[in-house]
Amino acid sequence: MAESDTRQATEERLYFYQDDRDTTCPFAPPPGLRALNDHAPVTRARIWDGSTPWLVTGHAAQRAILSDPRVSSNDKLAGFPYPNKAMAETAHHHPLTIFNADGADHTRIRRMMTRPFTRPRMEALRPQIQQFTDELIDTMLAGPKPVDLMHALSLPLPSLMICALLGVPYEDHDFFQEHASFATRSDKTTEEQQAANQALGGYLAGLLQKKMGEPTEDVLSDFATRIKDGDLTLPEATLLSMILLIAGHETSANMITLGTALLLDNPGQLARLREIDDTRDVANAVDEILRYLTVATFGQRRIAAEDFTFEGADIKAGDGIIVPLPAGNWDPEAFPEPEKLDLTRKANHHHAFGWGIHQCLGQQLARIELQVVFGTLYRRVPTLRLAVERDALAFRPADALAFGIGELPVTW
Amino acid sequence: MKVVVDEEKCVAAGQCVAAAMDVFDQREEDGIVVLLDENPPAALAEDVRNAAAVCPALAIRIEE
């Protein structure tokens, strides 16, 4: 067979990369993706636009590639593997953010955002997170059942916390929760997402301007001071605020909802979790749930900035690279028997928050929120159970940017 | 055990503090790593090794 025929035949067999989970095993990464990693940690795959970027599925390979300075996050370079059409169409006017900046630019922007999210600051918030959690559970228990856990607890808790941190009035949460959710939903058109972004941007810019005159103790006031000092422009500060507000909502909310569904599906592990008293053991259990679910499901997107050989793959400058985090978190080399949910497993080397310089900057807030919720909810409501069959749960569509369930009807 | 941190590489993820809070802290103004104890006692060795292993920016080096 001629070389071109061989290549064509190989290309036809390429794995089509999407989040097509097995509906009978909805919490596990797509079987095709896992099978790929049995074969090789780095392989070509096809994506929605017909292009064939590299897929890095092995845990060790993911660490190496996400720490490699020859790999860029610049989404304006030709060949960048966009997650969907809307992103591809708008990338040319994406401003520089923590997501698409490299090197010194990335450091400069990230360091303007990290101050409010340090581990010591988040530890200090633990009593407040506990109080909000207790109050939300009180309200839930006093109301009618069944109830949608997403709206009773999963969404309000991270929302209350991010509002308090940013200095955004929680009374406006209906408005910004709705608009923030558009950014990660695939059932919205580009126009709808842009309109939602504009509305959210206008709202946050208004708040920033207000805080330039009357600063309070919060992130938006920090940004307002930086605007006055000339370190940030109002549009830049608005964008940073929007990133924090959106990221602070959806991911933690999905983890609480999905994590509860997962634990209710694993009653033995749930019973064990109820018995755990030590904070570090709870933290470890949360890491295992983060590993297992990996809600940032859609893959970190990168592009090769130069030619290099990596794990036997000849990567050329301009080649797209996708790092599907669930695959690394289910790599048996790093996590033996990955399909087994084991809350005592040492799991904090997972990639649920990514890896490398772009690793989630809100992760300590998320971790402590999850530690409090998972350490409280099932003790206070020991008979908690699904109010519908598991098969009836509405998992997010395959092309959504975050893995999740729209609502989780529960009773007790 | 001797611990060396690289403030330039640090991205303030906070993982070192979560793993070994007696050895690492984060700077008030931007969350960059502060080394509290460059020669931690043997009792903390495992936590410190874990801190280095989970630092996403590879900013912690351990010299045994």
Short mmCIF file of N, CA, C and O in Angstrom, two decimals, chain A residues 270-391:
data_model
loop_
_atom_site.label_atom_id
_atom_site.label_comp_id
_atom_site.label_asym_id
_atom_site.label_seq_id
_atom_site.Cartn_x
_atom_site.Cartn_y
_atom_site.Cartn_z
N LEU A 270 -20.51 6.24 50.48
CA LEU A 270 -21.25 7.31 51.15
C LEU A 270 -21.31 7.06 52.66
O LEU A 270 -21.09 7.98 53.47
N ALA A 271 -21.54 5.78 53.04
CA ALA A 271 -21.59 5.43 54.46
C ALA A 271 -20.23 5.72 55.11
O ALA A 271 -20.14 6.25 56.23
N ARG A 272 -19.17 5.40 54.38
CA ARG A 272 -17.82 5.64 54.89
C ARG A 272 -17.58 7.15 55.07
O ARG A 272 -17.03 7.58 56.08
N LEU A 273 -18.01 7.93 54.10
CA LEU A 273 -17.82 9.39 54.17
C LEU A 273 -18.51 9.97 55.41
O LEU A 273 -17.97 10.86 56.07
N ARG A 274 -19.69 9.45 55.74
CA ARG A 274 -20.42 9.95 56.93
C ARG A 274 -19.63 9.74 58.21
O ARG A 274 -19.80 10.46 59.17
N GLU A 275 -18.76 8.70 58.20
CA GLU A 275 -18.01 8.37 59.41
C GLU A 275 -16.70 9.14 59.53
O GLU A 275 -16.06 9.11 60.58
N ILE A 276 -16.28 9.80 58.46
CA ILE A 276 -14.97 10.46 58.48
C ILE A 276 -15.05 11.75 59.31
O ILE A 276 -15.90 12.59 59.08
N ASP A 277 -14.14 11.87 60.29
CA ASP A 277 -14.12 13.06 61.14
C ASP A 277 -12.94 13.96 60.83
O ASP A 277 -13.03 15.18 60.92
N ASP A 278 -11.81 13.35 60.48
CA ASP A 278 -10.60 14.11 60.29
C ASP A 278 -10.69 14.99 59.03
O ASP A 278 -11.05 14.51 57.96
N THR A 279 -10.38 16.28 59.19
CA THR A 279 -10.48 17.23 58.07
C THR A 279 -9.64 16.78 56.88
O THR A 279 -10.04 16.93 55.73
N ARG A 280 -8.45 16.24 57.18
CA ARG A 280 -7.57 15.83 56.07
C ARG A 280 -8.14 14.63 55.34
O ARG A 280 -7.97 14.51 54.12
N ASP A 281 -8.83 13.75 56.06
CA ASP A 281 -9.44 12.61 55.39
C ASP A 281 -10.63 13.05 54.53
O ASP A 281 -10.87 12.50 53.46
N VAL A 282 -11.37 14.06 55.03
CA VAL A 282 -12.46 14.61 54.21
C VAL A 282 -11.87 15.24 52.96
O VAL A 282 -12.37 15.05 51.84
N ALA A 283 -10.76 15.99 53.15
CA ALA A 283 -10.11 16.64 52.01
C ALA A 283 -9.68 15.59 50.98
O ALA A 283 -9.84 15.78 49.78
N ASN A 284 -9.17 14.48 51.46
CA ASN A 284 -8.75 13.42 50.55
C ASN A 284 -9.94 12.81 49.82
O ASN A 284 -9.87 12.55 48.61
N ALA A 285 -11.05 12.62 50.55
CA ALA A 285 -12.26 12.09 49.91
C ALA A 285 -12.73 13.03 48.81
O ALA A 285 -13.12 12.60 47.72
N VAL A 286 -12.66 14.34 49.09
CA VAL A 286 -13.07 15.33 48.08
C VAL A 286 -12.17 15.24 46.86
O VAL A 286 -12.63 15.29 45.71
N ASP A 287 -10.87 15.06 47.08
CA ASP A 287 -9.95 14.91 45.94
C ASP A 287 -10.31 13.70 45.09
O ASP A 287 -10.25 13.75 43.86
N GLU A 288 -10.70 12.61 45.75
CA GLU A 288 -11.08 11.42 45.00
C GLU A 288 -12.36 11.67 44.17
O GLU A 288 -12.47 11.23 43.02
N ILE A 289 -13.31 12.41 44.75
CA ILE A 289 -14.54 12.71 44.01
C ILE A 289 -14.23 13.65 42.84
O ILE A 289 -14.76 13.50 41.74
N LEU A 290 -13.32 14.61 43.09
CA LEU A 290 -12.88 15.51 42.02
C LEU A 290 -12.23 14.71 40.89
O LEU A 290 -12.49 14.93 39.71
N ARG A 291 -11.36 13.78 41.27
CA ARG A 291 -10.69 12.93 40.28
C ARG A 291 -11.71 12.16 39.45
O ARG A 291 -11.66 12.13 38.23
N TYR A 292 -12.63 11.53 40.17
CA TYR A 292 -13.57 10.63 39.52
C TYR A 292 -14.44 11.36 38.50
O TYR A 292 -14.69 10.87 37.41
N LEU A 293 -14.89 12.57 38.86
CA LEU A 293 -15.86 13.27 38.03
C LEU A 293 -15.25 14.24 37.02
O LEU A 293 -15.77 14.42 35.93
N THR A 294 -14.17 14.90 37.41
CA THR A 294 -13.46 15.84 36.52
C THR A 294 -14.43 16.68 35.68
O THR A 294 -14.57 16.47 34.47
N VAL A 295 -15.11 17.62 36.35
CA VAL A 295 -16.16 18.36 35.64
C VAL A 295 -15.62 19.24 34.49
O VAL A 295 -16.36 19.55 33.57
N ALA A 296 -14.34 19.62 34.56
CA ALA A 296 -13.74 20.36 33.43
C ALA A 296 -13.41 19.31 32.37
O ALA A 296 -12.27 18.92 32.16
N THR A 297 -14.47 18.87 31.72
CA THR A 297 -14.41 17.64 30.95
C THR A 297 -13.89 17.83 29.54
O THR A 297 -13.46 16.88 28.89
N PHE A 298 -13.92 19.07 29.07
CA PHE A 298 -13.80 19.23 27.64
C PHE A 298 -12.37 19.30 27.11
O PHE A 298 -12.14 19.36 25.92
N GLY A 299 -11.39 19.26 27.98
CA GLY A 299 -10.02 19.22 27.48
C GLY A 299 -9.38 20.59 27.43
O GLY A 299 -9.95 21.53 26.90
N GLN A 300 -8.18 20.67 28.00
CA GLN A 300 -7.40 21.91 27.92
C GLN A 300 -6.88 22.04 26.49
O GLN A 300 -6.41 21.06 25.91
N ARG A 301 -6.95 23.24 25.95
CA ARG A 301 -6.57 23.44 24.55
C ARG A 301 -5.23 24.16 24.47
O ARG A 301 -5.03 25.18 25.15
N ARG A 302 -4.33 23.63 23.65
CA ARG A 302 -3.00 24.21 23.48
C ARG A 302 -2.59 24.12 22.01
O ARG A 302 -3.23 23.44 21.21
N ILE A 303 -1.47 24.78 21.69
CA ILE A 303 -0.92 24.69 20.35
C ILE A 303 0.61 24.63 20.45
O ILE A 303 1.19 25.32 21.32
N ALA A 304 1.23 23.79 19.62
CA ALA A 304 2.69 23.68 19.67
C ALA A 304 3.31 24.95 19.10
O ALA A 304 2.93 25.39 18.01
N ALA A 305 4.26 25.53 19.83
CA ALA A 305 4.92 26.76 19.37
C ALA A 305 6.17 26.43 18.57
O ALA A 305 6.73 27.28 17.90
N GLU A 306 6.64 25.20 18.66
CA GLU A 306 7.79 24.77 17.86
C GLU A 306 7.70 23.26 17.62
O GLU A 306 6.85 22.59 18.19
N ASP A 307 8.62 22.74 16.79
CA ASP A 307 8.65 21.29 16.52
C ASP A 307 9.30 20.58 17.70
O ASP A 307 10.32 21.05 18.21
N PHE A 308 8.74 19.46 18.11
CA PHE A 308 9.42 18.63 19.11
C PHE A 308 8.84 17.22 19.12
O PHE A 308 7.74 17.00 18.63
N THR A 309 9.65 16.30 19.65
CA THR A 309 9.19 14.92 19.75
C THR A 309 8.75 14.70 21.19
O THR A 309 9.42 15.10 22.13
N PHE A 310 7.56 14.10 21.34
CA PHE A 310 7.00 13.93 22.67
C PHE A 310 6.33 12.57 22.76
O PHE A 310 5.42 12.28 21.99
N GLU A 311 6.81 11.73 23.66
CA GLU A 311 6.23 10.38 23.83
C GLU A 311 6.09 9.67 22.48
O GLU A 311 5.07 9.04 22.21
N GLY A 312 7.10 9.78 21.64
CA GLY A 312 7.09 9.10 20.35
C GLY A 312 6.31 9.82 19.26
O GLY A 312 6.30 9.38 18.12
N ALA A 313 5.65 10.94 19.60
CA ALA A 313 4.89 11.69 18.59
C ALA A 313 5.74 12.82 18.04
O ALA A 313 6.39 13.53 18.81
N ASP A 314 5.72 12.98 16.71
CA ASP A 314 6.44 14.09 16.07
C ASP A 314 5.51 15.28 16.00
O ASP A 314 4.70 15.40 15.09
N ILE A 315 5.62 16.16 16.97
CA ILE A 315 4.71 17.31 17.03
C ILE A 315 5.36 18.47 16.29
O ILE A 315 6.54 18.75 16.48
N LYS A 316 4.58 19.10 15.40
CA LYS A 316 5.10 20.22 14.60
C LYS A 316 4.51 21.53 15.11
O LYS A 316 3.39 21.56 15.63
N ALA A 317 5.28 22.61 14.94
CA ALA A 317 4.78 23.94 15.29
C ALA A 317 3.44 24.16 14.60
O ALA A 317 3.32 23.88 13.41
N GLY A 318 2.44 24.63 15.34
CA GLY A 318 1.13 24.87 14.75
C GLY A 318 0.17 23.69 14.91
O GLY A 318 -1.01 23.81 14.60
N ASP A 319 0.66 22.56 15.41
CA ASP A 319 -0.23 21.43 15.69
C ASP A 319 -1.08 21.74 16.93
O ASP A 319 -0.56 22.23 17.93
N GLY A 320 -2.34 21.44 16.83
CA GLY A 320 -3.22 21.58 17.99
C GLY A 320 -2.97 20.46 18.99
O GLY A 320 -2.61 19.34 18.59
N ILE A 321 -3.12 20.77 20.26
CA ILE A 321 -2.93 19.77 21.32
C ILE A 321 -4.12 19.89 22.28
O ILE A 321 -4.44 20.99 22.73
N ILE A 322 -4.76 18.76 22.57
CA ILE A 322 -5.86 18.77 23.53
C ILE A 322 -5.51 17.84 24.68
O ILE A 322 -4.99 16.74 24.46
N VAL A 323 -5.77 18.31 25.88
CA VAL A 323 -5.47 17.51 27.07
C VAL A 323 -6.79 17.21 27.79
O VAL A 323 -7.25 18.02 28.60
N PRO A 324 -7.42 16.07 27.49
CA PRO A 324 -8.69 15.74 28.15
C PRO A 324 -8.42 15.27 29.58
O PRO A 324 -7.94 14.16 29.79
N LEU A 325 -8.72 16.15 30.52
CA LEU A 325 -8.35 15.87 31.91
C LEU A 325 -8.97 14.58 32.47
O LEU A 325 -8.31 13.87 33.23
N PRO A 326 -10.23 14.23 32.11
CA PRO A 326 -10.78 12.98 32.65
C PRO A 326 -9.93 11.76 32.30
O PRO A 326 -9.84 10.81 33.09
N ALA A 327 -9.30 11.77 31.12
CA ALA A 327 -8.50 10.62 30.71
C ALA A 327 -7.30 10.44 31.65
O ALA A 327 -6.99 9.33 32.07
N GLY A 328 -6.61 11.54 31.98
CA GLY A 328 -5.47 11.45 32.90
C GLY A 328 -5.91 11.00 34.28
O GLY A 328 -5.20 10.24 34.96
N ASN A 329 -7.09 11.45 34.69
CA ASN A 329 -7.59 11.10 36.01
C ASN A 329 -8.10 9.66 36.10
O ASN A 329 -8.38 9.17 37.19
N TRP A 330 -8.23 9.02 34.96
CA TRP A 330 -8.63 7.61 34.93
C TRP A 330 -7.51 6.76 34.34
O TRP A 330 -7.75 5.65 33.86
N ASP A 331 -6.29 7.27 34.34
CA ASP A 331 -5.14 6.51 33.85
C ASP A 331 -4.75 5.51 34.94
O ASP A 331 -4.34 5.92 36.04
N PRO A 332 -4.84 4.20 34.68
CA PRO A 332 -4.55 3.20 35.72
C PRO A 332 -3.11 3.26 36.22
O PRO A 332 -2.82 2.79 37.33
N GLU A 333 -2.19 3.83 35.43
CA GLU A 333 -0.81 3.99 35.89
C GLU A 333 -0.74 4.92 37.10
O GLU A 333 0.08 4.74 38.00
N ALA A 334 -1.59 5.93 37.11
CA ALA A 334 -1.58 6.91 38.20
C ALA A 334 -2.62 6.58 39.27
O ALA A 334 -2.43 6.89 40.45
N PHE A 335 -3.71 5.96 38.86
CA PHE A 335 -4.81 5.63 39.79
C PHE A 335 -5.26 4.19 39.50
O PHE A 335 -6.15 3.99 38.65
N PRO A 336 -4.66 3.20 40.17
CA PRO A 336 -5.04 1.81 39.91
C PRO A 336 -6.55 1.61 40.08
O PRO A 336 -7.16 2.22 40.97
N GLU A 337 -7.11 0.77 39.23
CA GLU A 337 -8.56 0.54 39.21
C GLU A 337 -9.33 1.86 39.26
O GLU A 337 -10.10 2.13 40.18
N PRO A 338 -9.13 2.69 38.25
CA PRO A 338 -9.70 4.05 38.29
C PRO A 338 -11.22 4.08 38.38
O PRO A 338 -11.79 5.05 38.88
N GLU A 339 -11.87 3.00 37.91
CA GLU A 339 -13.34 2.99 37.91
C GLU A 339 -13.89 2.76 39.32
O GLU A 339 -15.09 2.92 39.55
N LYS A 340 -12.99 2.42 40.25
CA LYS A 340 -13.43 2.21 41.63
C LYS A 340 -13.38 3.53 42.38
O LYS A 340 -12.32 4.15 42.47
N LEU A 341 -14.51 3.98 42.89
CA LEU A 341 -14.52 5.17 43.73
C LEU A 341 -14.03 4.74 45.11
O LEU A 341 -14.67 3.93 45.77
N ASP A 342 -12.89 5.25 45.52
CA ASP A 342 -12.28 4.84 46.79
C ASP A 342 -11.86 6.10 47.55
O ASP A 342 -10.83 6.70 47.27
N LEU A 343 -12.70 6.49 48.52
CA LEU A 343 -12.50 7.77 49.20
C LEU A 343 -11.25 7.78 50.08
O LEU A 343 -10.87 8.83 50.59
N THR A 344 -10.62 6.60 50.26
CA THR A 344 -9.38 6.57 51.06
C THR A 344 -8.14 6.56 50.16
O THR A 344 -7.02 6.58 50.65
N ARG A 345 -8.33 6.51 48.87
CA ARG A 345 -7.22 6.51 47.92
C ARG A 345 -6.47 7.85 48.01
O ARG A 345 -7.09 8.89 48.16
N LYS A 346 -5.16 7.82 47.93
CA LYS A 346 -4.40 9.08 47.83
C LYS A 346 -4.63 9.64 46.44
O LYS A 346 -4.19 9.04 45.45
N ALA A 347 -5.32 10.75 46.36
CA ALA A 347 -5.77 11.20 45.03
C ALA A 347 -5.40 12.64 44.71
O ALA A 347 -5.81 13.15 43.68
N ASN A 348 -4.61 13.29 45.56
CA ASN A 348 -4.45 14.74 45.32
C ASN A 348 -3.53 15.09 44.16
O ASN A 348 -3.32 16.26 43.87
N HIS A 349 -3.02 14.08 43.45
CA HIS A 349 -2.25 14.37 42.24
C HIS A 349 -3.14 14.35 40.99
O HIS A 349 -2.65 14.30 39.87
N HIS A 350 -4.45 14.40 41.20
CA HIS A 350 -5.37 14.40 40.06
C HIS A 350 -5.28 15.72 39.27
O HIS A 350 -4.70 16.70 39.75
N HIS A 351 -5.89 15.70 38.09
CA HIS A 351 -5.85 16.88 37.21
C HIS A 351 -7.21 17.56 37.08
O HIS A 351 -7.46 18.23 36.09
N ALA A 352 -8.08 17.38 38.06
CA ALA A 352 -9.42 17.97 37.94
C ALA A 352 -9.36 19.50 37.82
O ALA A 352 -10.23 20.11 37.22
N PHE A 353 -8.32 20.11 38.41
CA PHE A 353 -8.16 21.57 38.28
C PHE A 353 -7.13 21.92 37.21
O PHE A 353 -6.65 23.05 37.15
N GLY A 354 -6.78 20.95 36.37
CA GLY A 354 -5.73 21.17 35.38
C GLY A 354 -4.36 20.95 35.98
O GLY A 354 -4.22 20.40 37.08
N TRP A 355 -3.34 21.36 35.26
CA TRP A 355 -1.95 21.23 35.71
C TRP A 355 -1.13 22.29 34.99
O TRP A 355 -1.56 22.82 33.98
N GLY A 356 0.04 22.61 35.58
CA GLY A 356 0.87 23.64 34.97
C GLY A 356 0.46 25.02 35.45
O GLY A 356 -0.35 25.17 36.38
N ILE A 357 0.99 26.05 34.79
CA ILE A 357 0.79 27.42 35.28
C ILE A 357 -0.66 27.89 35.19
O ILE A 357 -1.04 28.85 35.83
N HIS A 358 -1.47 27.20 34.38
CA HIS A 358 -2.87 27.61 34.24
C HIS A 358 -3.80 26.90 35.21
O HIS A 358 -5.01 27.03 35.11
N GLN A 359 -3.24 26.12 36.13
CA GLN A 359 -4.12 25.38 37.05
C GLN A 359 -5.08 26.35 37.74
O GLN A 359 -4.71 27.48 38.10
N CYS A 360 -6.30 25.89 37.95
CA CYS A 360 -7.40 26.70 38.49
C CYS A 360 -6.96 27.58 39.66
O CYS A 360 -6.42 27.09 40.65
N LEU A 361 -7.23 28.88 39.56
CA LEU A 361 -6.79 29.75 40.65
C LEU A 361 -7.81 29.80 41.78
O LEU A 361 -7.51 30.26 42.87
N GLY A 362 -9.02 29.32 41.53
CA GLY A 362 -10.04 29.30 42.58
C GLY A 362 -10.13 27.95 43.28
O GLY A 362 -11.07 27.69 44.03
N GLN A 363 -9.15 27.09 43.05
CA GLN A 363 -9.28 25.70 43.53
C GLN A 363 -9.36 25.58 45.04
O GLN A 363 -10.03 24.67 45.54
N GLN A 364 -8.72 26.46 45.78
CA GLN A 364 -8.78 26.32 47.24
C GLN A 364 -10.16 26.69 47.77
O GLN A 364 -10.65 26.11 48.74
N LEU A 365 -10.81 27.67 47.12
CA LEU A 365 -12.19 27.99 47.48
C LEU A 365 -13.08 26.78 47.17
O LEU A 365 -13.87 26.34 48.01
N ALA A 366 -12.92 26.23 45.97
CA ALA A 366 -13.73 25.07 45.57
C ALA A 366 -13.51 23.90 46.52
O ALA A 366 -14.46 23.26 46.97
N ARG A 367 -12.24 23.62 46.84
CA ARG A 367 -11.95 22.49 47.71
C ARG A 367 -12.64 22.64 49.07
O ARG A 367 -13.24 21.69 49.58
N ILE A 368 -12.55 23.84 49.64
CA ILE A 368 -13.12 23.99 50.99
C ILE A 368 -14.65 24.00 50.94
O ILE A 368 -15.30 23.41 51.80
N GLU A 369 -15.22 24.59 49.89
CA GLU A 369 -16.68 24.49 49.73
C GLU A 369 -17.10 23.02 49.68
O GLU A 369 -18.06 22.60 50.34
N LEU A 370 -16.38 22.24 48.88
CA LEU A 370 -16.75 20.83 48.71
C LEU A 370 -16.50 20.04 49.99
O LEU A 370 -17.29 19.16 50.35
N GLN A 371 -15.41 20.36 50.69
CA GLN A 371 -15.14 19.67 51.96
C GLN A 371 -16.27 19.92 52.96
O GLN A 371 -16.72 19.01 53.65
N VAL A 372 -16.73 21.17 53.02
CA VAL A 372 -17.81 21.51 53.95
C VAL A 372 -19.11 20.82 53.53
O VAL A 372 -19.77 20.17 54.35
N VAL A 373 -19.47 20.93 52.26
CA VAL A 373 -20.75 20.35 51.81
C VAL A 373 -20.73 18.83 51.96
O VAL A 373 -21.65 18.25 52.55
N PHE A 374 -19.67 18.18 51.46
CA PHE A 374 -19.65 16.71 51.51
C PHE A 374 -19.45 16.21 52.95
O PHE A 374 -19.80 15.08 53.25
N GLY A 375 -18.91 17.05 53.81
CA GLY A 375 -18.76 16.67 55.21
C GLY A 375 -20.02 16.95 56.04
O GLY A 375 -20.10 16.55 57.20
N THR A 376 -20.99 17.66 55.46
CA THR A 376 -22.16 18.09 56.23
C THR A 376 -23.47 17.47 55.73
O THR A 376 -24.25 16.93 56.52
N LEU A 377 -23.70 17.56 54.42
CA LEU A 377 -25.02 17.23 53.86
C LEU A 377 -25.50 15.83 54.23
O LEU A 377 -26.63 15.65 54.68
N TYR A 378 -24.63 14.82 54.06
CA TYR A 378 -25.10 13.44 54.22
C TYR A 378 -25.21 13.04 55.69
O TYR A 378 -25.86 12.07 56.03
N ARG A 379 -24.55 13.82 56.56
CA ARG A 379 -24.71 13.59 58.00
C ARG A 379 -26.03 14.19 58.47
O ARG A 379 -26.75 13.60 59.26
N ARG A 380 -26.29 15.40 57.98
CA ARG A 380 -27.52 16.05 58.42
C ARG A 380 -28.75 15.41 57.78
O ARG A 380 -29.85 15.49 58.36
N VAL A 381 -28.60 14.86 56.59
CA VAL A 381 -29.74 14.25 55.91
C VAL A 381 -29.36 12.81 55.55
O VAL A 381 -29.16 12.47 54.39
N PRO A 382 -29.26 11.94 56.56
CA PRO A 382 -28.74 10.58 56.30
C PRO A 382 -29.63 9.75 55.38
O PRO A 382 -29.15 8.79 54.78
N THR A 383 -30.91 10.12 55.26
CA THR A 383 -31.79 9.33 54.37
C THR A 383 -31.90 9.95 52.98
O THR A 383 -32.77 9.54 52.19
N LEU A 384 -31.04 10.91 52.68
CA LEU A 384 -31.08 11.57 51.37
C LEU A 384 -31.06 10.53 50.26
O LEU A 384 -30.25 9.60 50.28
N ARG A 385 -31.95 10.68 49.28
CA ARG A 385 -31.96 9.76 48.13
C ARG A 385 -32.53 10.46 46.90
O ARG A 385 -33.20 11.50 47.02
N LEU A 386 -32.27 9.87 45.74
CA LEU A 386 -32.82 10.42 44.51
C LEU A 386 -34.33 10.29 44.53
O LEU A 386 -34.87 9.28 45.00
N ALA A 387 -35.01 11.31 44.00
CA ALA A 387 -36.48 11.26 43.93
C ALA A 387 -36.92 10.76 42.55
O ALA A 387 -38.12 10.67 42.28
N VAL A 388 -35.95 10.47 41.68
CA VAL A 388 -36.25 9.90 40.36
C VAL A 388 -35.28 8.74 40.14
O VAL A 388 -34.32 8.58 40.89
N GLU A 389 -35.54 7.95 39.10
CA GLU A 389 -34.57 6.91 38.71
C GLU A 389 -33.30 7.58 38.19
O GLU A 389 -33.37 8.64 37.58
N ARG A 390 -32.15 6.92 38.42
CA ARG A 390 -30.90 7.52 37.93
C ARG A 390 -30.95 7.73 36.42
O ARG A 390 -30.41 8.70 35.89
N ASP A 391 -31.59 6.82 35.71
CA ASP A 391 -31.65 6.93 34.25
C ASP A 391 -32.40 8.18 33.80
O ASP A 391 -32.27 8.60 32.66
#
